[in-house]
Coordinates of C-alpha atoms in Angstrom, one line a residue:
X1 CA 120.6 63.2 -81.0
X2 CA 119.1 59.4 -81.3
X3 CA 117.7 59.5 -77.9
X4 CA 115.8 62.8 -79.1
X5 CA 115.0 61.7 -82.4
X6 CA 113.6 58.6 -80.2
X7 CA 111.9 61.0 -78.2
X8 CA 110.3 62.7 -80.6
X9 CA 109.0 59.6 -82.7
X10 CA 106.8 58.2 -79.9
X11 CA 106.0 61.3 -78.7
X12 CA 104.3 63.0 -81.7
X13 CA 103.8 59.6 -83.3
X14 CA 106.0 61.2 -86.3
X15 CA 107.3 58.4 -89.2
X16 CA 110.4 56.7 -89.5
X17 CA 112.2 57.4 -92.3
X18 CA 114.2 53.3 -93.4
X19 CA 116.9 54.9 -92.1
X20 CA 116.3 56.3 -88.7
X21 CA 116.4 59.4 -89.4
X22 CA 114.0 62.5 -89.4
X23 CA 114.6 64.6 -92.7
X24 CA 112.2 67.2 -91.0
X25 CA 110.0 67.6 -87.7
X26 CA 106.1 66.6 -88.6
X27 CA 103.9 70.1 -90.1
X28 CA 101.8 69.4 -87.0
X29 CA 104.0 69.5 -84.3
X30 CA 106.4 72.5 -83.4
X31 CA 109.8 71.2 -81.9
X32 CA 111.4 73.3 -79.5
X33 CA 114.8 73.0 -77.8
X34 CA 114.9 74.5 -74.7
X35 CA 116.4 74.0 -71.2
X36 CA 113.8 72.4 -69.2
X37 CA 115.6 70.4 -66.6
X38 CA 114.6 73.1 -63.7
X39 CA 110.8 72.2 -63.7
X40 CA 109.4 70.8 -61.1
X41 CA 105.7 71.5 -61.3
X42 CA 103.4 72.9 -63.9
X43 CA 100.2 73.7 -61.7
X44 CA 100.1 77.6 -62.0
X45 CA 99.6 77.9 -58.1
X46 CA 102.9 77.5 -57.4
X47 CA 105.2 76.8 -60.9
X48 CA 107.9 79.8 -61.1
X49 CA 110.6 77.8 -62.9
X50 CA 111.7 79.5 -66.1
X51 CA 110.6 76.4 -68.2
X52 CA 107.3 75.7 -66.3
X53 CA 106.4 79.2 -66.8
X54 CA 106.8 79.1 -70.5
X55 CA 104.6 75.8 -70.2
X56 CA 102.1 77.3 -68.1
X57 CA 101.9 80.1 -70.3
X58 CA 100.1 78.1 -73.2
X59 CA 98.0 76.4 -70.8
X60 CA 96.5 78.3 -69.1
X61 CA 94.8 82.4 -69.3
X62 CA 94.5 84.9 -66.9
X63 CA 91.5 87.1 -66.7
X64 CA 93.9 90.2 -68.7
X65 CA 97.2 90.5 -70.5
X66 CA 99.1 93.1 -72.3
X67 CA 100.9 93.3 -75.6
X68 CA 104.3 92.8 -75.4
X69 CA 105.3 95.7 -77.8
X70 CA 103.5 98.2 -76.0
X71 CA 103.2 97.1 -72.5
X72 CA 101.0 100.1 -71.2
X73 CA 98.1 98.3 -74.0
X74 CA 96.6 95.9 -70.9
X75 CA 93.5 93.8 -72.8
X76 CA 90.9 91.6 -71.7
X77 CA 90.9 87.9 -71.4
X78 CA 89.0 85.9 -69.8
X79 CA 87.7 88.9 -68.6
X80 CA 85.8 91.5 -70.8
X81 CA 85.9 94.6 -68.9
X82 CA 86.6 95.9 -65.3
X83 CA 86.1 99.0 -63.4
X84 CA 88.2 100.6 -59.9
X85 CA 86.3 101.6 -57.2
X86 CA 87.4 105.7 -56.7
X87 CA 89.6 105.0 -53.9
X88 CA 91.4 102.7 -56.0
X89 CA 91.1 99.4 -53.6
X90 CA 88.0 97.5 -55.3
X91 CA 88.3 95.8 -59.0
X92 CA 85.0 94.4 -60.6
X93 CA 85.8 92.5 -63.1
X94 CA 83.0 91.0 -66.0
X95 CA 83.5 87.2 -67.2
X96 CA 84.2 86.9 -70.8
X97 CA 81.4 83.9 -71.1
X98 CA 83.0 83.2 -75.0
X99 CA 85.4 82.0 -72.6
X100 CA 85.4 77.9 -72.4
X101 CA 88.0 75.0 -70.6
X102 CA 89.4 72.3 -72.0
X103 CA 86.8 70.0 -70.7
X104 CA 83.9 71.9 -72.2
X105 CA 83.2 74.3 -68.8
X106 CA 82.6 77.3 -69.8
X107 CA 84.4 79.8 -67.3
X108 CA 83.0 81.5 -64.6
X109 CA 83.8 84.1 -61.8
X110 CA 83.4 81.4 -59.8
X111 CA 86.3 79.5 -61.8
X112 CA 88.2 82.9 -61.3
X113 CA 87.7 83.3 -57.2
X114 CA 88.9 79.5 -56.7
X115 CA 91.6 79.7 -58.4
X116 CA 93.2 83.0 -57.2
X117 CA 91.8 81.7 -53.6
X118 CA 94.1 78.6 -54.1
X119 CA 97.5 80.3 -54.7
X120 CA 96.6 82.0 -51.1
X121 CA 95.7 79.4 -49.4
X122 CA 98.3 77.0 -51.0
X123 CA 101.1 79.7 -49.5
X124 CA 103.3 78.1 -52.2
X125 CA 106.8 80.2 -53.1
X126 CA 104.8 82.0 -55.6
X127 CA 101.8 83.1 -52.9
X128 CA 103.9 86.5 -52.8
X129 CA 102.6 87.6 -55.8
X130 CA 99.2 88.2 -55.0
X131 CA 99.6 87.9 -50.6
X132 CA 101.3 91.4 -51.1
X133 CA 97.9 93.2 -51.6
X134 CA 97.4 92.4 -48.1
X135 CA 95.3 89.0 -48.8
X136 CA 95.7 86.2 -46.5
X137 CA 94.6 82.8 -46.0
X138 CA 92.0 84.2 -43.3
X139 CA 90.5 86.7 -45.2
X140 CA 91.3 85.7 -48.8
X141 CA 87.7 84.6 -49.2
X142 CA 85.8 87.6 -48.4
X143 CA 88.6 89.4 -50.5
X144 CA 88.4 87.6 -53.9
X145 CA 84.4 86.7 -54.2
X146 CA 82.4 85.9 -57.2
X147 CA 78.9 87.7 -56.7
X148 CA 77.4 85.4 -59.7
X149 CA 78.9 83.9 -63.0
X150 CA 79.6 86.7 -64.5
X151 CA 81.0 89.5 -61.8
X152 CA 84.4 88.8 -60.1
X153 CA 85.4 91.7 -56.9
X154 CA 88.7 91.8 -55.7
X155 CA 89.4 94.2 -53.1
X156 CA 93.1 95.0 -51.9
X157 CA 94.4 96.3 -48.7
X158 CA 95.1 99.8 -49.5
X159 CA 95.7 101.7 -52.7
X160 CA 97.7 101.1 -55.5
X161 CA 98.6 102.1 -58.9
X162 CA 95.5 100.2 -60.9
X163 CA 98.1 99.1 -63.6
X164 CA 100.2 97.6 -61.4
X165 CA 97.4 95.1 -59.4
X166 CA 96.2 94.8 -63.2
X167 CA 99.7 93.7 -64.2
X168 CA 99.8 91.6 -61.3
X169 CA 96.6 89.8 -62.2
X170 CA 98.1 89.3 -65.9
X171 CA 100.9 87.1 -64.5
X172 CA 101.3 83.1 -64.6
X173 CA 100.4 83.2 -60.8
X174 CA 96.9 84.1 -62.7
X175 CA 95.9 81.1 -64.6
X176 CA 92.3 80.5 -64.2
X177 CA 91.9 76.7 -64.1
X178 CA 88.6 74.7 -64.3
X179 CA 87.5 74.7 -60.9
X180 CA 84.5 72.0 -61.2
X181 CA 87.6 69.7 -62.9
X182 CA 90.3 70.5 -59.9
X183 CA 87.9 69.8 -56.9
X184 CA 87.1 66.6 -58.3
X185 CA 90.6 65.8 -57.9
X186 CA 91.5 67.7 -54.3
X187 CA 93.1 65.6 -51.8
X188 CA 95.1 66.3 -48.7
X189 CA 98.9 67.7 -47.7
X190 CA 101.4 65.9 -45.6
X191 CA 99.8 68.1 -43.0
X192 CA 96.5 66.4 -43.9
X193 CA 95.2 69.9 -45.3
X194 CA 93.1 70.4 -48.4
X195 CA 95.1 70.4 -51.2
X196 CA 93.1 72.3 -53.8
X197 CA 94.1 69.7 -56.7
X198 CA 98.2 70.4 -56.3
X199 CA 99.4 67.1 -56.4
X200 CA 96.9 66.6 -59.6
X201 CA 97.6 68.9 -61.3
X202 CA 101.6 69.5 -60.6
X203 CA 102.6 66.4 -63.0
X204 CA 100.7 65.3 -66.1
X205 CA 97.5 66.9 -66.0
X206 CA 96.2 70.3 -66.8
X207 CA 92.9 72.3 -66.1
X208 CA 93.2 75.0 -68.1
X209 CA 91.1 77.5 -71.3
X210 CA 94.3 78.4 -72.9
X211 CA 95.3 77.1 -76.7
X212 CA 97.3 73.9 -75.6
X213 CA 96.7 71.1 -72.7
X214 CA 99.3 69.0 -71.0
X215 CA 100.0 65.6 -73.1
X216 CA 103.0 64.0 -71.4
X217 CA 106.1 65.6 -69.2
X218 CA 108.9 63.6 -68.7
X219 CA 110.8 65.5 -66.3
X220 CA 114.3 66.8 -67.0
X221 CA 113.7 65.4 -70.3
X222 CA 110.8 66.6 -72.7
X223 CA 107.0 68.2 -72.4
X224 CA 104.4 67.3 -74.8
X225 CA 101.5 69.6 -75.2
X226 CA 98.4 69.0 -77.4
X227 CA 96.0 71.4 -78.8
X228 CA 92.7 72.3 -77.0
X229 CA 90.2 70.8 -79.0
X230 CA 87.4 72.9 -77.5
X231 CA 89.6 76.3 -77.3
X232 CA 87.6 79.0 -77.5
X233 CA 89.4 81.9 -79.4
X234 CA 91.2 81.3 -82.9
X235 CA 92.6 78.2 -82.9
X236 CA 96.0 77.1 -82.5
X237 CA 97.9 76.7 -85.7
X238 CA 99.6 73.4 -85.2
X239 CA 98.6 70.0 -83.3
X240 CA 101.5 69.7 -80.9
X241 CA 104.6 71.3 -79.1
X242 CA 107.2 69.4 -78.5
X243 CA 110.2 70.9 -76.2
X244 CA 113.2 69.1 -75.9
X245 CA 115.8 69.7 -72.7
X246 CA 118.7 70.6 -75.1
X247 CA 121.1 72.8 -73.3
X248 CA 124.1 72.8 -75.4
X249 CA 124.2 75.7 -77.9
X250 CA 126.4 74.0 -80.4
X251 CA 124.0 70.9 -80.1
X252 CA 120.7 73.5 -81.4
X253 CA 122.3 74.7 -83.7
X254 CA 123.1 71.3 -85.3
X255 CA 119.8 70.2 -84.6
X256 CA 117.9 73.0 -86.2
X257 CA 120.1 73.8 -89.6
X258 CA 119.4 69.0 -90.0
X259 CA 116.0 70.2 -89.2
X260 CA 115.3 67.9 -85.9
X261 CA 113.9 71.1 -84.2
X262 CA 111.5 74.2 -85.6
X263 CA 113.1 76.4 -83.0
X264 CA 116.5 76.7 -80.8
X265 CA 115.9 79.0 -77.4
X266 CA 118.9 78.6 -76.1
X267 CA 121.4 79.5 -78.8
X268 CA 124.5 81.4 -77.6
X269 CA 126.5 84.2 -79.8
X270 CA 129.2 82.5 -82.0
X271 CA 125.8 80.2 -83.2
X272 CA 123.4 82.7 -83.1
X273 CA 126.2 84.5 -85.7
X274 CA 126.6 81.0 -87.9
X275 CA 122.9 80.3 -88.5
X276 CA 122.8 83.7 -89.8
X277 CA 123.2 83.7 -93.2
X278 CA 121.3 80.3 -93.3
X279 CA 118.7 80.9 -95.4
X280 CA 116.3 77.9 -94.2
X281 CA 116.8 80.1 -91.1
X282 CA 115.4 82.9 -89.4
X283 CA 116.4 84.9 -86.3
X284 CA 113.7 86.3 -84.2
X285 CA 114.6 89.5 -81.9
X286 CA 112.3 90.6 -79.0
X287 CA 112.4 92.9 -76.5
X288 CA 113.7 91.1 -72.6
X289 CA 113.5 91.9 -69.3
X290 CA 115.8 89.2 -67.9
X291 CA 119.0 90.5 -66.0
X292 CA 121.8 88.6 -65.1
X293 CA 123.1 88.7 -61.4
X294 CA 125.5 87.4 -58.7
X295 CA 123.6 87.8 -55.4
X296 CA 125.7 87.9 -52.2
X297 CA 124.6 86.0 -49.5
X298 CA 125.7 88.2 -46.5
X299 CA 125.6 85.5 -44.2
X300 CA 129.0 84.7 -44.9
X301 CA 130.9 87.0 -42.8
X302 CA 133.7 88.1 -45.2
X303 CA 130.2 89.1 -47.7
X304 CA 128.6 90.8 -44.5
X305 CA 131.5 93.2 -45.0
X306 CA 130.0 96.2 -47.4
X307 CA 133.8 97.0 -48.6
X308 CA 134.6 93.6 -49.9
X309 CA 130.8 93.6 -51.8
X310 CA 131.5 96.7 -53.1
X311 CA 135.2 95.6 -53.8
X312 CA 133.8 92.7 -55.8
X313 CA 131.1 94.7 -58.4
X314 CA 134.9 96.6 -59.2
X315 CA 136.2 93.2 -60.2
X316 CA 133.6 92.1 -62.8
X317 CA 134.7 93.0 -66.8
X318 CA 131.1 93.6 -67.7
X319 CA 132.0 95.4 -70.9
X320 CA 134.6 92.7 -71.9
X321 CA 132.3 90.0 -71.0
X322 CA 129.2 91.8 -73.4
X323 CA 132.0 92.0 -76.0
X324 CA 132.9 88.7 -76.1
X325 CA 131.4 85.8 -74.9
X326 CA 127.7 87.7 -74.6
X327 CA 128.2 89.3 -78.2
X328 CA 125.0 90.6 -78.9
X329 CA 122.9 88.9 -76.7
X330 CA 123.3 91.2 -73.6
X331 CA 124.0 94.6 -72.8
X332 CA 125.8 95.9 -69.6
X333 CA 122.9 97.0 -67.1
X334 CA 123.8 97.7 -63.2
X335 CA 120.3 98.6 -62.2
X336 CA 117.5 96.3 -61.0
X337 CA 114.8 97.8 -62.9
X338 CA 115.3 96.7 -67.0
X339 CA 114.9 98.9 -69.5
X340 CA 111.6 99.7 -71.0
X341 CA 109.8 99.1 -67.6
X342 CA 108.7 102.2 -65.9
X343 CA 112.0 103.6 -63.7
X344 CA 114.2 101.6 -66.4
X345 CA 116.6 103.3 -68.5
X346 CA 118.6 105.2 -65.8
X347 CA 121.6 104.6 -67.6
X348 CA 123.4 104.3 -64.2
X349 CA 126.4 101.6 -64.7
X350 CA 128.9 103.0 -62.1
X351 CA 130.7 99.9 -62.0
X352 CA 133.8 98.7 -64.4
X353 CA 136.9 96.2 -64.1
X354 CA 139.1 98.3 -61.6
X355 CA 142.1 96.0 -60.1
X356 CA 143.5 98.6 -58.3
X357 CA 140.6 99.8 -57.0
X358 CA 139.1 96.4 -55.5
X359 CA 142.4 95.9 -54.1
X360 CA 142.2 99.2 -52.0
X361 CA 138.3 98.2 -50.9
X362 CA 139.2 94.8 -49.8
X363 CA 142.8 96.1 -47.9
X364 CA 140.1 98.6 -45.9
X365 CA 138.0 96.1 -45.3
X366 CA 140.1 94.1 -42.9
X367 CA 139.5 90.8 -44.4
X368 CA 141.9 88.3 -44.7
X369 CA 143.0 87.2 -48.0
X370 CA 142.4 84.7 -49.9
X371 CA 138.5 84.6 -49.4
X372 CA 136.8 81.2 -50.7
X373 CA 133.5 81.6 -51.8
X374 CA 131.0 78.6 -52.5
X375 CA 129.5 80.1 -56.1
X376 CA 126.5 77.9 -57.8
X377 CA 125.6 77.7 -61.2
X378 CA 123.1 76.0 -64.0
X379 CA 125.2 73.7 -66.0
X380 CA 123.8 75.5 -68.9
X381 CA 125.2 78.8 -71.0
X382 CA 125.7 81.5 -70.5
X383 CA 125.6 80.8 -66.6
X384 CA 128.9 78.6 -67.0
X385 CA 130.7 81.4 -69.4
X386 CA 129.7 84.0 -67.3
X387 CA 130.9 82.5 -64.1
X388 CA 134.3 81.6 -65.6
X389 CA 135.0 85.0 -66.6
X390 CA 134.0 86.4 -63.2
X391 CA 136.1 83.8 -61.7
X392 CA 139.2 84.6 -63.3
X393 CA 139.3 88.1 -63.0
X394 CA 138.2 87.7 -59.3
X395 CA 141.1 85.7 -58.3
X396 CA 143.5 88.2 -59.3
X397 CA 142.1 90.0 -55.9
X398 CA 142.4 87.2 -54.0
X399 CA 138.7 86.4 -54.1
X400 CA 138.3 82.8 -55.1
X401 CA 135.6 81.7 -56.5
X402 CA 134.5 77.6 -56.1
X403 CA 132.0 77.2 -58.9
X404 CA 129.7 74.2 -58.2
X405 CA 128.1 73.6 -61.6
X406 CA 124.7 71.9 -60.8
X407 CA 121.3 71.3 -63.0
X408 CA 118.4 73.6 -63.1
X409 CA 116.8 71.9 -59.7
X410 CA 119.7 71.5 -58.0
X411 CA 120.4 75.6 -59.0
X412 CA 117.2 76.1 -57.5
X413 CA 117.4 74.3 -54.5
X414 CA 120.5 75.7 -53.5
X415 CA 119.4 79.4 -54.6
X416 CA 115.8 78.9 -52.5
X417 CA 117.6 77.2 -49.3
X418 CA 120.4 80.2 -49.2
X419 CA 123.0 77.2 -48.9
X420 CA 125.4 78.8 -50.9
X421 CA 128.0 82.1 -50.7
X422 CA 127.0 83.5 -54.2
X423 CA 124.2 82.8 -56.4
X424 CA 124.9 83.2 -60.7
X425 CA 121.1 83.6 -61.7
X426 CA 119.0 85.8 -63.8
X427 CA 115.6 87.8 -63.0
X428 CA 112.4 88.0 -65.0
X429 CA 109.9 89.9 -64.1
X430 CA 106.6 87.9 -63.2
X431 CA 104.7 90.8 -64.6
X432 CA 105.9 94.2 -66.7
X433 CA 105.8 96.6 -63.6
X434 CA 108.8 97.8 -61.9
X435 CA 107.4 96.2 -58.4
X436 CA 107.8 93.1 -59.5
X437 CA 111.7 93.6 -59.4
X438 CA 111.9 96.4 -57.1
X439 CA 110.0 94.4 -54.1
X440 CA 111.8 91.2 -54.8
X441 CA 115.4 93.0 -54.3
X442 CA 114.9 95.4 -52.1
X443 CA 111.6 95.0 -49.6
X444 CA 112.3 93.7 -45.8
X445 CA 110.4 91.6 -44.2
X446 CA 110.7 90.7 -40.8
X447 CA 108.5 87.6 -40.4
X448 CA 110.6 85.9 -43.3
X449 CA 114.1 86.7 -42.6
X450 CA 114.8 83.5 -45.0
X451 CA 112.9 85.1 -48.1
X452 CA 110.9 82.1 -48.7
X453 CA 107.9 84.2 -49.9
X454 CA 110.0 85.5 -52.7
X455 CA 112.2 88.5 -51.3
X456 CA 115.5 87.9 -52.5
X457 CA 116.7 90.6 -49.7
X458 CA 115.9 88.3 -47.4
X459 CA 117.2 85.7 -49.0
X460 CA 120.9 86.9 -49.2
X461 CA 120.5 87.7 -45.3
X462 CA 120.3 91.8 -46.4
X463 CA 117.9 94.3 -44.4
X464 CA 117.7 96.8 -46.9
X465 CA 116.3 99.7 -44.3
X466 CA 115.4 103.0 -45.2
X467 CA 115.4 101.7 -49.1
X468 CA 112.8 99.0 -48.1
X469 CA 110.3 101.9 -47.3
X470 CA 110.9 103.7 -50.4
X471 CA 109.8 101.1 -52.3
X472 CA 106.5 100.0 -50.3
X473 CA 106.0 103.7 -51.0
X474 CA 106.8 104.0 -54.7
X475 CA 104.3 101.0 -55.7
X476 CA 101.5 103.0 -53.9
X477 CA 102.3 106.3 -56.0
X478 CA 99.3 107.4 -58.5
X479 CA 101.6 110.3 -60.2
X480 CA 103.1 108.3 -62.7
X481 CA 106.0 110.6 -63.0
X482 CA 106.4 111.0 -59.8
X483 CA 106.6 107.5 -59.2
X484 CA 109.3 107.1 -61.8
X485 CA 111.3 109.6 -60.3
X486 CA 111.2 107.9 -56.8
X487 CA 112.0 104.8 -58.8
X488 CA 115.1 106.8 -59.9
X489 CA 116.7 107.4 -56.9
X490 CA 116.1 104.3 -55.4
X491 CA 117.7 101.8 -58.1
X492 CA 120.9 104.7 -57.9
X493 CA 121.2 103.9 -53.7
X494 CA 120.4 100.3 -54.4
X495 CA 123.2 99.4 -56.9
X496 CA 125.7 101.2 -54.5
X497 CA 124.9 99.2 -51.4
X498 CA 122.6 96.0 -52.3
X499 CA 124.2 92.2 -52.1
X500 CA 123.6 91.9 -55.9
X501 CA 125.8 92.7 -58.4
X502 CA 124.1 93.6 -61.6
X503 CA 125.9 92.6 -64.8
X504 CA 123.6 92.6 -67.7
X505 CA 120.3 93.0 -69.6
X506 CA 119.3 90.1 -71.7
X507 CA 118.6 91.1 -75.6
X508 CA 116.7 88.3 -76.9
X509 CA 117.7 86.8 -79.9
X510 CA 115.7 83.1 -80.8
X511 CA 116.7 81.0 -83.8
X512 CA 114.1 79.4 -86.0
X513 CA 113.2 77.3 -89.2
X514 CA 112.0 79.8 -91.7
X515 CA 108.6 77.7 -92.1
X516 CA 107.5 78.9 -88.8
X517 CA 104.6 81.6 -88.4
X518 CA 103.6 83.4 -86.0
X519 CA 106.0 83.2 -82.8
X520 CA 105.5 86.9 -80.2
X521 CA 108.5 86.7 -78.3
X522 CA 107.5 87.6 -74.6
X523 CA 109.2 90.5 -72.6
X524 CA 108.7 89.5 -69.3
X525 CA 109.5 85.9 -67.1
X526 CA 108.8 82.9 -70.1
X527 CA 106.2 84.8 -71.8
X528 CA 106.4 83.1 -75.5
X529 CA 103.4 83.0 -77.3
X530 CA 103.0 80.0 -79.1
X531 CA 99.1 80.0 -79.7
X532 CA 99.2 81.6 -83.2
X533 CA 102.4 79.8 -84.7
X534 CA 102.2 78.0 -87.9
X535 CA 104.3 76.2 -90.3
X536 CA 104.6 76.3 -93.6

């Protein structure tokens, strides 16, 4: 707590009390303790990690968004309107010219087309995002063209449903940053290729026309953001954000009822229920999209062996666990498509604690007992809690479970390189449309059998087969209910054979001083909204 408190002081420049200690954080600045020790880069390009995203987020704007209580209510950002071409594969969008950078630039469709060109031609892990509407590095610039300053065309490779390339567009992959900034500051690759400002803007600067700019990231330890003096819209209602890597429950919660923090992200059920009744405190619920999964990496050839997968979704206590350590903060969800989302709600959880059961799956499967399986986690709840419940009712099968507790990029290394048995992660969705999970866990592609353009099929070594097509179909559907009842089927056939086992849905729960204003809780991957919070 000294070293934050000692943190904090010279980075929000916040006075000293003669004892050392901070009765409360300063009314400018809003304290946040999160766990940030996973980011790695914060140019939107290419930043996925859950706390990069969340920084992104206030950063920088994409040109629409949506409201997060009623996701079907997409809105203009830095765009004002758009239209669709009737065959669905042309978007035009209008420039929102109130719209203004950091820097003073106003933005442009020309601001627009470089930086939606740049995640292409980057190929970064996050390129999937938009590369799946057929755009390449070839042909990306004759597919995303500003005709003047005002009039943006994007043109995708066949049609889709308009909400979901719009939903798409809304995501943290679409930032707009201040091209006339970034080119000042290209340089070149390893390879000796352009750049497009990554290694600028990937550490302590920012380019951006959202609410907040970049002050100072200290990685693995804190991120200072400052408010955009020359941001355009309303402006933000305090000076500074300040998030701490804090990721021990018990030590937010002490830190926000002293009052060394405005809010605590990361608070886990039995604190959560003891701040409660604080009445310097408030809870905050939102709706989340975040599910929590083991994924199988089938390249381990007891895994490759369908009966001892399925064996192993029979030897998870996913009610006990929601009872217990997850108590109120997660509900038992088997599917990959969360609730609320299009195709969500199913209500399919085939799957319960069965002993007897897993033992008569892995006995017909052949494999020899005990099975030792190298299982990575985030040295952060509920990862850890989760993984040493699964562990201990695994073992009673003989499936043994080696937990290597690691930090976030160490998590992510090991998740991204597949060097690893089983992965204990979670899954936002990058934007609120049930392609952004369904291609991710189910879509085959053979030119990247190692899923490093974000198919985490591929990445556990699984070719999905006849399920793949279904879901390049489904995305393509313009019946709405038609497309929700191909979604239907396909998350029932997934569950039952896919590498991943499904545990829960996240219902977010975020602790907070009662003098702050303001917060929208996100629903989808890191979507916080911090540009209208105030304190009191």
């Amino acid at each position: 707590m000294r070293l934050f408190r000692t943190l904090l002081a010279f980075a929000v420049g916040a006075m000293m009390t003669a004892s050392g200690a901070i009765a409360e954080t300063p009314k400018n600045t809003l304290v946040i303790a999160d766990v940030i020790d996973d980011v790695i880069t914060l140019d939107p390009a290419e930043v996925s990690e859950v706390g990069g995203v969340l920084t992104s987020q206030q950063i920088y704007q994409p040109l629409v968004s949506f409201d997060p209580a009623d996701p079907s209510k997409i809105y203009g950002v830095l765009a004002k309107s758009w239209e669709t071409s009737p065959d669905g594969t042309t978007f035009t969008f209008k420039m929102n010219r109130d719209a203004k950078f950091a820097s003073g630039n106003p933005v442009t469709a020309f601001d627009a087309e470089y930086s939606l060109q740049r995640v292409v031609l980057l190929n970064s892990r996050i390129a999937f995002i938009l590369t799946q509407f057929g755009l390449t590095p070839e042909n990306v610039k004759d597919n995303i063209k500003a005709t003047d300053d005002d009039t943006l065309v994007i043109k995708v490779d066949q049609t889709y449903a308009p909400s979901f390339v719009l939903y798409v567009l809304s995501s943290f992959t679409g930032g707009i940053v201040d091209s006339k900034l970034v080119k000042e500051h290209e340089g070149k690759t390893a390879e000796g290729n352009n750049d497009y400002g990554n290694a600028w803007l990937k550490s302590e600067n920012s380019a951006g026309s959202g609410p907040f700019t970049l002050g100072k990231w200290d990685p693995k330890v804190s991120i200072l953001l400052n408010r955009n003096e020359n941001y355009w819209s309303t402006a933000p209602g305090v000076d500074k954000i300040f998030i701490q890597q804090m990721p021990e429950s018990a030590t937010q919660r002490l830190a926000l009822e002293k009052g060394d923090i405005d809010i605590a992200n990361k608070l886990g059920p039995d604190d959560i229920g003891a701040v409660a009744s604080n009445p310097n405190i408030a809870i905050a619920e939102g709706n989340s999209s975040t599910i929590y999964y083991f994924g199988l990496n089938l390249r381990n050839p007891a895994l490759s062996n369908p009966k001892v997968v399925e064996a192993m979704k029979y030897l998870v206590d996913y009610q006990g666990i929601a009872d217990t350590i997850g108590r109120g903060t997660i509900k038992v969800h088997q599917t990959m498509i969360p609730d609320g989302f299009l195709g969500g709600g199913i209500n399919y959880n085939p799957y319960k604690f069965d002993l007897e059961k897993a033992k008569a799956l892995l006995a017909e499967s052949g494999v020899t007992l005990p099975i030792k399986l190298e299982t990575v986690v985030w040295n952060a709840p509920p990862y850890t809690d989760y993984a040493q419940a699964v562990q201990a009712t695994m073992a009673q099968a003989g499936i043994n479970l080696d937990l290597q507790v690691v930090d976030g990029g160490q998590w992510l290394d090991r998740y991204r390189s597949h060097q690893l048995d089983i992965w204990v992660g979670l899954w936002g969705p990058d934007y609120p449309d049930p392609n952004s999970n369904v291609k991710a866990f189910t879509v085959h592609d053979a030119s990247d059998p190692d899923g490093t353009h974000g198919n985490l099929a591929d990445r556990f070594g699984w070719n999905s087969g006849a399920l793949s097509d279904q879901a390049i179909a489904a995305v393509k559907e313009q019946d709405t209910e038609k497309r929700k009842a191909m979604y239907d089927s396909l998350q029932r056939a997934h569950t039952d054979s896919s590498p991943f086992i499904y545990m829960f849905q996240d219902s977010r729960k975020v602790a907070m001083s009662n003098k702050v204003k303001g917060l929208v809780l996100g629903i989808t991957f890191s979507d916080d909204r911090y540009a209208g919070v105030s304190k009191e």
